[in-house]
């Protein structure tokens, strides 16, 4: 079964501390993985996709196929990083790929 | 840059009423997805359209139907509304060949 698991509902850190939001997945085939962020009362925004291997707002994520993980990391958290973070994978059917989301992790960065 | 537009942003309906949610994708995006996000839940896929044809279907109740029109906008029609239908309904769009989905602000439906 295709599934995304984010084990932490809430992660609370102090400003300047390192952050790691965990994501594990199960998928038969080659998955395409994403991190989406949802700031308070705003729309879901694409933060990262594993194919591009970019660093956005200081966040990085590496796909580890052996551990079936796609953890999101940032070396120094900022208060403006406080938001809900969703890990998602694309499940393909015909011409389109629906997103399967994890349960989400709320990141709270304290001053 | 133009983003995905959804209307209305908020909707209050009573049980057994009907509701229509609209989604206008980013220009030149030909694929539309609908997701439902209940309170404290992750978004769940409902249905998707590519070039005006339904391309995939998720956990969408039979009371709901949707379509994509010639201008690529999409409408989600919900009938016989139930209290459990209260949720945030997101629309997302993408361009064929790209798996990056861009989300609208959502329509918050409250059924009383």
mmCIF file of N, CA and C in Angstrom, chain A residues 43, chain B residues 1-5 26-28 102:
data_model
loop_
_atom_site.group_PDB
_atom_site.id
_atom_site.type_symbol
_atom_site.label_atom_id
_atom_site.label_comp_id
_atom_site.label_asym_id
_atom_site.label_seq_id
_atom_site.Cartn_x
_atom_site.Cartn_y
_atom_site.Cartn_z
ATOM 1 N N UNK A 43 -2.464 28.904 1.925
ATOM 2 C CA UNK A 43 -2.568 27.714 1.097
ATOM 3 C C UNK A 43 -1.334 26.834 1.241
ATOM 4 N N UNK B 1 2.807 36.322 -10.212
ATOM 5 C CA UNK B 1 2.332 35.251 -11.096
ATOM 6 C C UNK B 1 0.927 34.838 -10.665
ATOM 7 N N UNK B 2 0.104 34.465 -11.642
ATOM 8 C CA UNK B 2 -1.253 34.054 -11.328
ATOM 9 C C UNK B 2 -1.220 32.751 -10.559
ATOM 10 N N UNK B 3 -2.118 32.641 -9.579
ATOM 11 C CA UNK B 3 -2.209 31.416 -8.799
ATOM 12 C C UNK B 3 -3.543 30.751 -9.035
ATOM 13 N N UNK B 4 -3.734 29.626 -8.403
ATOM 14 C CA UNK B 4 -5.005 28.919 -8.476
ATOM 15 C C UNK B 4 -6.043 29.716 -7.684
ATOM 16 N N UNK B 5 -7.196 29.895 -8.284
ATOM 17 C CA UNK B 5 -8.270 30.660 -7.647
ATOM 18 C C UNK B 5 -9.408 29.715 -7.299
ATOM 19 N N UNK B 26 -4.124 27.635 -12.764
ATOM 20 C CA UNK B 26 -3.124 28.544 -13.310
ATOM 21 C C UNK B 26 -3.182 28.461 -14.838
ATOM 22 N N UNK B 27 -3.074 29.593 -15.540
ATOM 23 C CA UNK B 27 -3.103 29.550 -17.011
ATOM 24 C C UNK B 27 -2.110 28.549 -17.583
ATOM 25 N N UNK B 28 -2.575 27.817 -18.574
ATOM 26 C CA UNK B 28 -1.819 26.771 -19.281
ATOM 27 C C UNK B 28 -1.661 25.496 -18.452
ATOM 28 N N UNK B 102 0.137 22.955 -7.726
ATOM 29 C CA UNK B 102 0.022 24.264 -7.098
ATOM 30 C C UNK B 102 -1.392 24.393 -6.537
#
